[in-house]
Short mmCIF file of C-alpha atoms and ligand atoms in Angstrom, two decimals:
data_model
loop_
_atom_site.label_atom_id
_atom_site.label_comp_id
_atom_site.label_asym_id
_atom_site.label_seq_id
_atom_site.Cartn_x
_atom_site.Cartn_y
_atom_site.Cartn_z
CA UNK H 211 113.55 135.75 39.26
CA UNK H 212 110.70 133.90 37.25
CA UNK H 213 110.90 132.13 33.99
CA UNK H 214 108.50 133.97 31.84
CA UNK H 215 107.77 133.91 28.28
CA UNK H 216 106.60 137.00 26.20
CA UNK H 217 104.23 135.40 24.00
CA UNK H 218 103.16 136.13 20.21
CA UNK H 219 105.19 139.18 19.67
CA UNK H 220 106.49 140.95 16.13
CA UNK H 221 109.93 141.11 16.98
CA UNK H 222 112.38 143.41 15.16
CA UNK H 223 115.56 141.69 14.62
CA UNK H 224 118.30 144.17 15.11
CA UNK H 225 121.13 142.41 13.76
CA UNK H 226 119.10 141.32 10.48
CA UNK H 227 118.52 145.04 9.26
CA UNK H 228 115.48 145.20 11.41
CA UNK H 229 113.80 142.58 9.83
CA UNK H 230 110.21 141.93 11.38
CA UNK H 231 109.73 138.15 12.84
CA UNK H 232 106.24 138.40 13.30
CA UNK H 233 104.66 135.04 15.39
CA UNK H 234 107.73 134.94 17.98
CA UNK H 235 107.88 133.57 21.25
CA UNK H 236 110.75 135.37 23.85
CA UNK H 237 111.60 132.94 26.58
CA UNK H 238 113.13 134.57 29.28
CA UNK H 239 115.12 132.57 32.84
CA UNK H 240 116.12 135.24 35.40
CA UNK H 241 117.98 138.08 34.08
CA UNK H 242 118.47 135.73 30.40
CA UNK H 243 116.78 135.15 27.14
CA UNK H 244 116.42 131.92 27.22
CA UNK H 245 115.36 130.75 23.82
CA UNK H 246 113.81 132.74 21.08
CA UNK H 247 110.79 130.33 18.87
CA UNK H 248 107.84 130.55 16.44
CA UNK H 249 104.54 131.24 18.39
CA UNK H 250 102.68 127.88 18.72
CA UNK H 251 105.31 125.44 20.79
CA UNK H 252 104.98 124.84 24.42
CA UNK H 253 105.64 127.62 27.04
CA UNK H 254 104.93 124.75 29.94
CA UNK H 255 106.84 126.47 33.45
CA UNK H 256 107.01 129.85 32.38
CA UNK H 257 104.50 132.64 33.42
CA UNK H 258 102.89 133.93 30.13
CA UNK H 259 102.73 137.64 29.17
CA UNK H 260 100.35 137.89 26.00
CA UNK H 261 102.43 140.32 23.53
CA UNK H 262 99.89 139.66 20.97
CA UNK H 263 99.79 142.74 18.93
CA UNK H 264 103.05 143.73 20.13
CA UNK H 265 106.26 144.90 18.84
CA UNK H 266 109.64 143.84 20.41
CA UNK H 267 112.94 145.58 20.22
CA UNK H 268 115.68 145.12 22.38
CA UNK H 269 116.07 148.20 25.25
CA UNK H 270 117.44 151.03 24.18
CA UNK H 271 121.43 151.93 25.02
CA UNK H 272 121.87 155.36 26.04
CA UNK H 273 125.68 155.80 25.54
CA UNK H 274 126.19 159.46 26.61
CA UNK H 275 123.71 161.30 29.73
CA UNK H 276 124.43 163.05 33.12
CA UNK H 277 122.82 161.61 36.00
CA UNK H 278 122.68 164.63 38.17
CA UNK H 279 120.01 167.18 36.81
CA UNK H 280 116.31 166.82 34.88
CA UNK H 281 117.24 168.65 31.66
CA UNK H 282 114.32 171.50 32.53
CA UNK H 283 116.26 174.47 31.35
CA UNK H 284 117.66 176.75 34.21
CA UNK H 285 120.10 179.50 34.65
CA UNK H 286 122.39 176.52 36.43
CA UNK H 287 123.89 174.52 33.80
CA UNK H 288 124.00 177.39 31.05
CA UNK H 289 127.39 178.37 32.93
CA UNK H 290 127.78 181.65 35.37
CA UNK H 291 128.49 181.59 38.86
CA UNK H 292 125.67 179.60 40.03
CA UNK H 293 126.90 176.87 38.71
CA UNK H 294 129.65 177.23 41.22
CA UNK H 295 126.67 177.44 43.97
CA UNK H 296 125.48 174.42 42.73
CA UNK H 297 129.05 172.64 43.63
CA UNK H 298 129.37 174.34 46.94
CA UNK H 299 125.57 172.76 47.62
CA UNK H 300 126.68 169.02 47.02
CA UNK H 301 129.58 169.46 49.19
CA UNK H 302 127.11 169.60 51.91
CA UNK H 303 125.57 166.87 53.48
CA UNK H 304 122.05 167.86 52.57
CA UNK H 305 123.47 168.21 49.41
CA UNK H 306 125.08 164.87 48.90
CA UNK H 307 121.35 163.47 49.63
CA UNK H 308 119.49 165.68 47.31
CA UNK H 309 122.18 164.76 44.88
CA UNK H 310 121.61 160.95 45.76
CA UNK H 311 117.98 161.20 45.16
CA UNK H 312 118.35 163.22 41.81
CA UNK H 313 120.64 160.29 40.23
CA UNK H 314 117.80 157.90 41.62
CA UNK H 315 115.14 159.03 40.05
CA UNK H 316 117.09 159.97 36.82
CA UNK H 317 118.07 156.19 36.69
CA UNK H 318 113.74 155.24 37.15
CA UNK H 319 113.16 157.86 34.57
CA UNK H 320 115.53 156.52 32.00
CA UNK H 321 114.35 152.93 32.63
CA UNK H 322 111.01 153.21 32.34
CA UNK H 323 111.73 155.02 29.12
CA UNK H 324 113.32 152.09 27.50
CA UNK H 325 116.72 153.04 28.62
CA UNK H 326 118.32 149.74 29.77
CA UNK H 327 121.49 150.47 29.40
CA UNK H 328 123.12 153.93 30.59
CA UNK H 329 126.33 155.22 30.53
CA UNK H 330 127.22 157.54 33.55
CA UNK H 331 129.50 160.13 31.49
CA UNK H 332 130.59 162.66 34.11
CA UNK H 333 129.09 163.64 37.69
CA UNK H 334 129.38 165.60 40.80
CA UNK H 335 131.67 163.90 43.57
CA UNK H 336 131.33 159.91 42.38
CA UNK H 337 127.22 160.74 42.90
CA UNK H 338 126.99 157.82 40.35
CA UNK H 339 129.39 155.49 41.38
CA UNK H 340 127.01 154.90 44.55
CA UNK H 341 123.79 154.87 43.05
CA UNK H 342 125.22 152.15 40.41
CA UNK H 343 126.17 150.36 43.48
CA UNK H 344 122.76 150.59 44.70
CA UNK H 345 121.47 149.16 42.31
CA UNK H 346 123.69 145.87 41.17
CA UNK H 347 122.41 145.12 44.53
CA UNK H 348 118.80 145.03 43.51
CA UNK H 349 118.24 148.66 45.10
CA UNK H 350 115.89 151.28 44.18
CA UNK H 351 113.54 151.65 41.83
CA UNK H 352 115.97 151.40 38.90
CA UNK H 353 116.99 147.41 39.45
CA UNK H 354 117.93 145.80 36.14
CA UNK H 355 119.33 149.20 34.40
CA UNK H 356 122.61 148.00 33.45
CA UNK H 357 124.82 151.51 34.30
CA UNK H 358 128.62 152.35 33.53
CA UNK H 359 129.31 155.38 35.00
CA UNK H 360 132.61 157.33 34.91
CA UNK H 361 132.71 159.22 37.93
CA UNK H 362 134.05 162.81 37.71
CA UNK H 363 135.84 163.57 33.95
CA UNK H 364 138.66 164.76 33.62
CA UNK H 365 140.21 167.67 31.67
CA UNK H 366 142.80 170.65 31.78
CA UNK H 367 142.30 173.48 33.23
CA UNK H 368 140.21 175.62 31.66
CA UNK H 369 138.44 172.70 29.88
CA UNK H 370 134.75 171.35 29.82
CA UNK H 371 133.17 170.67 33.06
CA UNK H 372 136.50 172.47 35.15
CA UNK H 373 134.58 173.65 38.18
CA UNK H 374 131.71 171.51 38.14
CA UNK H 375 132.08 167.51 36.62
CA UNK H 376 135.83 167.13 36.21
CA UNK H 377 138.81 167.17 37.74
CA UNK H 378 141.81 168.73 36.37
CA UNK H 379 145.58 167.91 36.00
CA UNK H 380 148.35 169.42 34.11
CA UNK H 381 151.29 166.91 33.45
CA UNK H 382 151.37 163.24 32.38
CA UNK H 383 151.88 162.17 35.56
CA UNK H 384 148.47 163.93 37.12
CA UNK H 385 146.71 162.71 34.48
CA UNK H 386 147.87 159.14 34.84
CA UNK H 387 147.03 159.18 38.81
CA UNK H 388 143.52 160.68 38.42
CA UNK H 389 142.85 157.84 36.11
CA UNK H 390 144.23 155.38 38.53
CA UNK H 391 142.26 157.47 41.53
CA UNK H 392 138.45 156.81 39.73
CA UNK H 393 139.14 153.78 38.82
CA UNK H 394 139.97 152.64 42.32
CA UNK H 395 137.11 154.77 43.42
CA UNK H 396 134.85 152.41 41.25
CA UNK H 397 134.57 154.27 37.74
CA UNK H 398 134.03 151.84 35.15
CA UNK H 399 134.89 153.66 32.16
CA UNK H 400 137.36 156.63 32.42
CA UNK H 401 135.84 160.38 30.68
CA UNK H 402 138.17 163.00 29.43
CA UNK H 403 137.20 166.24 27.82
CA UNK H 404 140.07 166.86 25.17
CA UNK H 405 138.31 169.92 23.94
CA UNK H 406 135.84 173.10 24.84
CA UNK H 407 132.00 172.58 24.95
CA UNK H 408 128.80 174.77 24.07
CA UNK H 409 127.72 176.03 27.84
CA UNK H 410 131.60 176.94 29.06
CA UNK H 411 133.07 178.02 25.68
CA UNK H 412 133.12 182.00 25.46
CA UNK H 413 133.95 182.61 22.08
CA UNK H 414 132.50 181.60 18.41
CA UNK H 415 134.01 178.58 17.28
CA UNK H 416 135.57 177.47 20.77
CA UNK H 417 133.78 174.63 21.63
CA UNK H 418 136.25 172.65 19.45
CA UNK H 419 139.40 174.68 20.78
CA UNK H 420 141.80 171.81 21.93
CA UNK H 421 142.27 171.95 25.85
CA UNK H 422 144.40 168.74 26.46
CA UNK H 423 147.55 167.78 24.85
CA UNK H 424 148.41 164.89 23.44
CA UNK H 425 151.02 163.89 26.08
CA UNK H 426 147.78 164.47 28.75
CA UNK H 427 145.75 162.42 26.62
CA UNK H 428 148.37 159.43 25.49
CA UNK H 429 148.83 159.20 29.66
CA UNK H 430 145.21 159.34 30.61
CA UNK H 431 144.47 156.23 28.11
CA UNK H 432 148.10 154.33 28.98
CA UNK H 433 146.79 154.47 32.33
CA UNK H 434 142.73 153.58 31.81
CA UNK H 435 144.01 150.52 29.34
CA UNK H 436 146.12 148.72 32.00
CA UNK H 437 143.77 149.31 34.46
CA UNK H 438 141.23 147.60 31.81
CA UNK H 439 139.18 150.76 31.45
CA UNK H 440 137.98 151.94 28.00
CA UNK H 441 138.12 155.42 27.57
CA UNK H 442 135.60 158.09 26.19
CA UNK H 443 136.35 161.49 24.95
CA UNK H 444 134.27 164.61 24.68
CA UNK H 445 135.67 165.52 21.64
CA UNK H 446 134.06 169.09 19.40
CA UNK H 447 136.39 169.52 16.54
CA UNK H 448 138.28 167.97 13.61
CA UNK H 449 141.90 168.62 15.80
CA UNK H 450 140.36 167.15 18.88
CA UNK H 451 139.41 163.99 17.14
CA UNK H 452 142.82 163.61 15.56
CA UNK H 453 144.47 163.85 19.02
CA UNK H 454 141.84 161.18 20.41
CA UNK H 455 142.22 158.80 18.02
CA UNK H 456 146.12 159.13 17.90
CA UNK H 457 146.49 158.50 21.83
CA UNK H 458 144.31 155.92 22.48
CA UNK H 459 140.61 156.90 23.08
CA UNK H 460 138.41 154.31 22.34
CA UNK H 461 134.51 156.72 22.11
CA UNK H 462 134.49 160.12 20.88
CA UNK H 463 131.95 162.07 22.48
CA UNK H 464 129.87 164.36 20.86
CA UNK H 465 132.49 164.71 17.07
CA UNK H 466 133.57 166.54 14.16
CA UNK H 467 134.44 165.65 11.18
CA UNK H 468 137.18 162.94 10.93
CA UNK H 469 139.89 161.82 8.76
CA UNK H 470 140.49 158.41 7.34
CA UNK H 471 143.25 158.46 9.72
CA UNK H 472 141.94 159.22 12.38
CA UNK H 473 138.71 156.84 11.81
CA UNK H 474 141.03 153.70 10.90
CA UNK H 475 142.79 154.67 14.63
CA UNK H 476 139.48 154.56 16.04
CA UNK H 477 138.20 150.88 14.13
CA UNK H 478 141.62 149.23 14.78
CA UNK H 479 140.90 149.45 18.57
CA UNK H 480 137.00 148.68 18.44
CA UNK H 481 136.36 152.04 18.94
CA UNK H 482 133.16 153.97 18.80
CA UNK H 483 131.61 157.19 17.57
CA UNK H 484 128.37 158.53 19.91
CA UNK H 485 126.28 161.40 18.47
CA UNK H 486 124.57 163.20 21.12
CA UNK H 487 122.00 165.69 18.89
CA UNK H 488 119.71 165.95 22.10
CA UNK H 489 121.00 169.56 23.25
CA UNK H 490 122.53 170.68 20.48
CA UNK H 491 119.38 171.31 18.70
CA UNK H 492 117.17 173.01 20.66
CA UNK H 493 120.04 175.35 21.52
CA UNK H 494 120.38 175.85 17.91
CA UNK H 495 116.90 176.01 16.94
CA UNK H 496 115.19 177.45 19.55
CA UNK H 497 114.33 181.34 19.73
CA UNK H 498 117.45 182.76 22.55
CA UNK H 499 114.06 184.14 24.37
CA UNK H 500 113.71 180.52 24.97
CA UNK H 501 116.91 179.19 25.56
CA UNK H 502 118.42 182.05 27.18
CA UNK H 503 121.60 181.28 25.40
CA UNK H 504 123.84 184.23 24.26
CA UNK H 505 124.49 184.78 20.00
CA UNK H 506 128.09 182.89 20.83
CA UNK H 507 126.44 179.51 22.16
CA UNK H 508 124.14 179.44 19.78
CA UNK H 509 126.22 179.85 17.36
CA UNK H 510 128.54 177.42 18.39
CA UNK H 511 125.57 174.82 18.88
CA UNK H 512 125.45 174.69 14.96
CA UNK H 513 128.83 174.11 14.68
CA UNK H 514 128.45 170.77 17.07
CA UNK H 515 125.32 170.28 14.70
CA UNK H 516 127.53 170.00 11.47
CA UNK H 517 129.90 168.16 13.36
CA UNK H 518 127.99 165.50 14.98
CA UNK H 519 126.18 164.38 11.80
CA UNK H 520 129.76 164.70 9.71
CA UNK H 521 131.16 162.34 12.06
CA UNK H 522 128.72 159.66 11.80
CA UNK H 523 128.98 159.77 8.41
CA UNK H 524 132.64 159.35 8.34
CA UNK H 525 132.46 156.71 10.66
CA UNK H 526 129.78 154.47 8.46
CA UNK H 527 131.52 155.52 5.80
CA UNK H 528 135.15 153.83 7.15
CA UNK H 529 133.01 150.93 9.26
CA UNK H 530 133.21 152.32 12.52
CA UNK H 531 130.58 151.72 15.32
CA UNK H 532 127.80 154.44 15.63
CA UNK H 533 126.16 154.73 18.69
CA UNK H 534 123.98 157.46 20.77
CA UNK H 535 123.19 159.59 23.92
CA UNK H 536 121.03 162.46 24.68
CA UNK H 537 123.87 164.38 27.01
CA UNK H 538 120.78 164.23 29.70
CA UNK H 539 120.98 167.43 32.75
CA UNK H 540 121.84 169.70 29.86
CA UNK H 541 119.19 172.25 29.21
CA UNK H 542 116.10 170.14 26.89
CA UNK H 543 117.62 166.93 27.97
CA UNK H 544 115.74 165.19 30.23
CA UNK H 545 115.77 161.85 32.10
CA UNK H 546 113.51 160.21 29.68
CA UNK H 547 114.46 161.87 26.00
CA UNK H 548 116.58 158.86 24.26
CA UNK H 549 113.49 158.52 22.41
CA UNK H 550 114.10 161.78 20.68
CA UNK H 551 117.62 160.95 20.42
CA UNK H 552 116.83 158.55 17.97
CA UNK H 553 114.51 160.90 16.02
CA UNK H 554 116.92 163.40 15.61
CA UNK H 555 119.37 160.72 14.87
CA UNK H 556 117.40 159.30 11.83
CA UNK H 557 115.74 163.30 10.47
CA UNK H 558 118.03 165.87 11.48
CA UNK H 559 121.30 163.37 10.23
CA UNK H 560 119.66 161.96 8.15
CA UNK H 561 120.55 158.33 8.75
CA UNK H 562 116.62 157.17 9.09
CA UNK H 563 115.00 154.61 11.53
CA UNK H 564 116.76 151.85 10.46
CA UNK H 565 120.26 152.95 11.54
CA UNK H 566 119.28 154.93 14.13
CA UNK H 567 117.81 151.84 15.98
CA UNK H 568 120.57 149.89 15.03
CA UNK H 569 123.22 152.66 16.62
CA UNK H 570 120.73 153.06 19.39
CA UNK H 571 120.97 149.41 20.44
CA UNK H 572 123.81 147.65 19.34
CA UNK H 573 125.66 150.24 18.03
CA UNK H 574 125.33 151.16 22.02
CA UNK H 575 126.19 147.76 22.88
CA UNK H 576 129.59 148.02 21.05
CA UNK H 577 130.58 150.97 21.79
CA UNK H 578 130.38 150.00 25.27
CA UNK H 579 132.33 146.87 25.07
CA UNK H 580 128.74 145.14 25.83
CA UNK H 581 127.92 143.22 22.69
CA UNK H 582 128.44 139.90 23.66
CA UNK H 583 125.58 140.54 26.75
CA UNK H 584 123.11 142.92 25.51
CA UNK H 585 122.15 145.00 22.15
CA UNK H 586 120.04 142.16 20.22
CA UNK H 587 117.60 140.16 21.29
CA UNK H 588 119.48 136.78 20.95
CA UNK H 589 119.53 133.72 23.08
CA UNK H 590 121.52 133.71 26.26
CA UNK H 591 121.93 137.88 25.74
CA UNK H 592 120.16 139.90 28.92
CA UNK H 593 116.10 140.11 28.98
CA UNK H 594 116.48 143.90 28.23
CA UNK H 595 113.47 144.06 25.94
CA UNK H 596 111.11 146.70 24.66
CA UNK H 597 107.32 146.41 24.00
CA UNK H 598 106.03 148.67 21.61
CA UNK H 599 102.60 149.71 20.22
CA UNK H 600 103.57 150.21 17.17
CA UNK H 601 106.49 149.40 14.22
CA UNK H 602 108.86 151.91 15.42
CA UNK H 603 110.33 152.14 11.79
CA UNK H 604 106.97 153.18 10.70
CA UNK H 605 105.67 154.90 13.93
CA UNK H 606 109.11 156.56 15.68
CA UNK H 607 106.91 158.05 18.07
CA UNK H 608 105.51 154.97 19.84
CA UNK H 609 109.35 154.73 21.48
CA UNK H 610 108.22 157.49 23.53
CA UNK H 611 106.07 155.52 25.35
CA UNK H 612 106.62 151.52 25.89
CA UNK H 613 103.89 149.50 26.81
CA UNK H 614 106.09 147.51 29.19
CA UNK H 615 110.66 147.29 29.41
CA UNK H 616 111.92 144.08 30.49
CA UNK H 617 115.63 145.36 32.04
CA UNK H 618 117.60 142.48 33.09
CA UNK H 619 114.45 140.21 33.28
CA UNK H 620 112.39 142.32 35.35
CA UNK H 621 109.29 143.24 33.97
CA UNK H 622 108.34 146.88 34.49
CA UNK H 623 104.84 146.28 33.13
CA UNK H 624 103.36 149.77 33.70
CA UNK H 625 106.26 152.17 33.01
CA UNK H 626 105.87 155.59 33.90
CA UNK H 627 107.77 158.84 33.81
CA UNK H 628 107.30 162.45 35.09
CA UNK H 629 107.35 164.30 32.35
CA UNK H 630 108.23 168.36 32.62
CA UNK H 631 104.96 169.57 30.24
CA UNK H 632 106.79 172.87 29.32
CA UNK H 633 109.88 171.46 28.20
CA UNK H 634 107.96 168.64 26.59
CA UNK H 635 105.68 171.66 24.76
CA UNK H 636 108.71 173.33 23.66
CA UNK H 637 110.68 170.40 22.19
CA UNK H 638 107.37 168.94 20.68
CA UNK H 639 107.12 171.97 18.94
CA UNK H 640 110.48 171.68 17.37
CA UNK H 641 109.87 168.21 16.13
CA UNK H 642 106.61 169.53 14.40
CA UNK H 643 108.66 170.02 11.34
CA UNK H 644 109.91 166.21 10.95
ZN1 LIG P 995 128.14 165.10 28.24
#
């Protein structure tokens, strides 16, 4: 890969509380940053990009997303028996091709959106396992997006994603040798879903009703830790948390509110909180006509609302790291949405720009164990860079389209995604009010 040097940018320094550095000179050597400098030195043996006018951020981390669907809304993933025809499809080997192609172009999608980090959090039959391996090769249209995937999740039976993205076990033991089976099947991160969710929970309030004990849980994470595996939760309510952070879950999924406890658990082993308001508000928000959700889911959406934003203020409030997803397949979260993420992040919590770049980025980074290679943009960190048209502080909306993403020093100079214009109407519509 060429040395090139992305010339004369503002760039917004991350770890200084987004301070601009207006005048700046990134250096990048292969998939590295080389050297970061005032405008005006030499750039002799490097290929000049004139950011002139430009604003540079580094790519976005999107901690939480499904690789399998587009996030138009369909009967499919709003629960029901197709969702079982949907399973009984991939089994097939046209269907383990259409699958393959789906968590392709998902991967293009999110990377030409600024995504250039992703992590995999739950999929059909290790679907992302070999796409990831596709692509550390070079494959595809999506080389440089750095993706952790988890293969299927895990759960109880009778938990989130039993039927369709996890696997289930009952004792210890089962738990302990699923964990053991994805990792040796190539998952780099291990998921569990301690409690319910929105689209399978059938009753008001149950998307926090606690599905795995604490015994299941304490194995799973024994297990994922000395295997070297970090482990994420899906975690919807104040008792699911407490379990989580008691047995050894380093990312809680989704949260609730969460004790002092429970969030000193949770900083003591570098842990992580990632909000994931992408589907949870339009569910909420959005006439049922629309979402074709019944009174009970969205009800329960505005409980994971409340939730989502108490957590991350429990967690800045006891110094643990935020970061976000957008939950991508489910219904109004597509393949390129992080953007919107990050609005919802800093209106609907709350938080602002500030924060929600930081937790969007770094935050990402940490949560991830990635911090030391990508997050900032810092000398010998990856090239994942983002150029902007405008000061995304002042202008959120120029995230949702970058001029050009550098993911591991490959310049995508024209990025482009296929965007769904209904769904894009629809959630456009919602944001009309921030
Ligand atoms: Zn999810």
């Amino acid at each position: 890969m060429k040395k090139t040097v992305y010339k004369n940018c503002t760039m917004i320094d991350i770890a200084a509380d987004g301070c601009l550095r207006a005048g700046t000179d990134i250096f990048t050597d292969g998939d590295r940053i080389a050297d970061i400098r005032p405008t005006g030195g030499s750039t002799d043996g490097y290929e000049v990009y004139d950011a002139t006018g430009l604003f540079a951020m580094p790519g976005l981390v999107n901690a939480h997303a499904h690789l399998f669907g587009t996030g138009t809304p369909s009967k499919v993933i709003s629960g029901g028996g197709s969702q079982k025809l949907v399973l009984k499809l991939v089994a097939t080997p046209l269907g383990k091709v259409v699958l393959k192609m789906l968590v392709r172009s998902a991967c293009i999608q999110e990377l030409n959106s600024g995504v250039t980090t992703l992590r995999g959090m739950g999929d059909f039959r290790g679907s992302d396992i070999a796409v990831r391996d596709e692509i550390r090769k070079g494959k595809g249209g999506a080389a440089g997006l750095q993706l952790l995937v988890s293969g299927p999740a895990l759960t109880a039976p009778g938990g989130h994603g039993d039927g369709t993205f996890a696997l289930t076990g009952s004792t210890p033991e089962e738990f302990a040798a699923l964990v053991a089976e994805n990792a040796a099947d190539g998952a780099d991160i291990i998921k569990i879903c301690i409690t319910g969710g929105v689209t399978d929970a059938k009753k008001k309030g149950e998307p926090g009703e606690v599905k795995m004990t604490a015994e299941q849980v304490r194995a799973a994470c024994e297990k994922a830790h000395a295997l070297g595996k970090r482990v994420a939760a899906h975690v919807q309510s104040k008792e699911g948390i407490e379990i989580a952070a008691a047995c050894g879950v380093d990312t809680v999924e989704h949260g609730a509110h969460m004790s002092e406890e429970a969030a000193a658990a949770l900083k003591a082993r570098g842990g992580a909180v990632v909000a994931t308001y992408t589907p949870a508000y339009p569910y909420y928000k959005l006439p049922p006509s629309v979402t074709k959700l019944d009174d009970v889911r969205v009800f329960n959406s505005g409980v994971v609302l409340e939730g989502m934003t108490a957590c991350v203020k429990d967690a800045y409030a006891h110094g643990v790291t935020v970061a976000m997803g957008t939950d991508a397949s489910c219904p109004f979260s597509t393949q390129y949405g992080m953007w919107r993420e990050v609005i919802y992040f800093a209106r609907l919590g709350g938080f602002g720009m500030k924060k929600a770049l930081y937790a969007a980025t770094m935050g990402g980074a940490e949560a991830l164990g990635l911090a030391h290679t990508t997050g900032s943009l810092e000398k010998g960190k990856r090239a994942d860079i983002l150029l902007l048209a405008q000061d995304p502080v002042k202008e959120p909306r120029t995230l949702s389209a970058p001029v050009a993403v550098v993911a591991g020093g490959r310049l995508i100079a024209k990025p482009k995604v296929k965007r769904n214009k209904n769904t894009e109407r629809i959630l456009d519509g919602l944001m009309e009010e921030f």
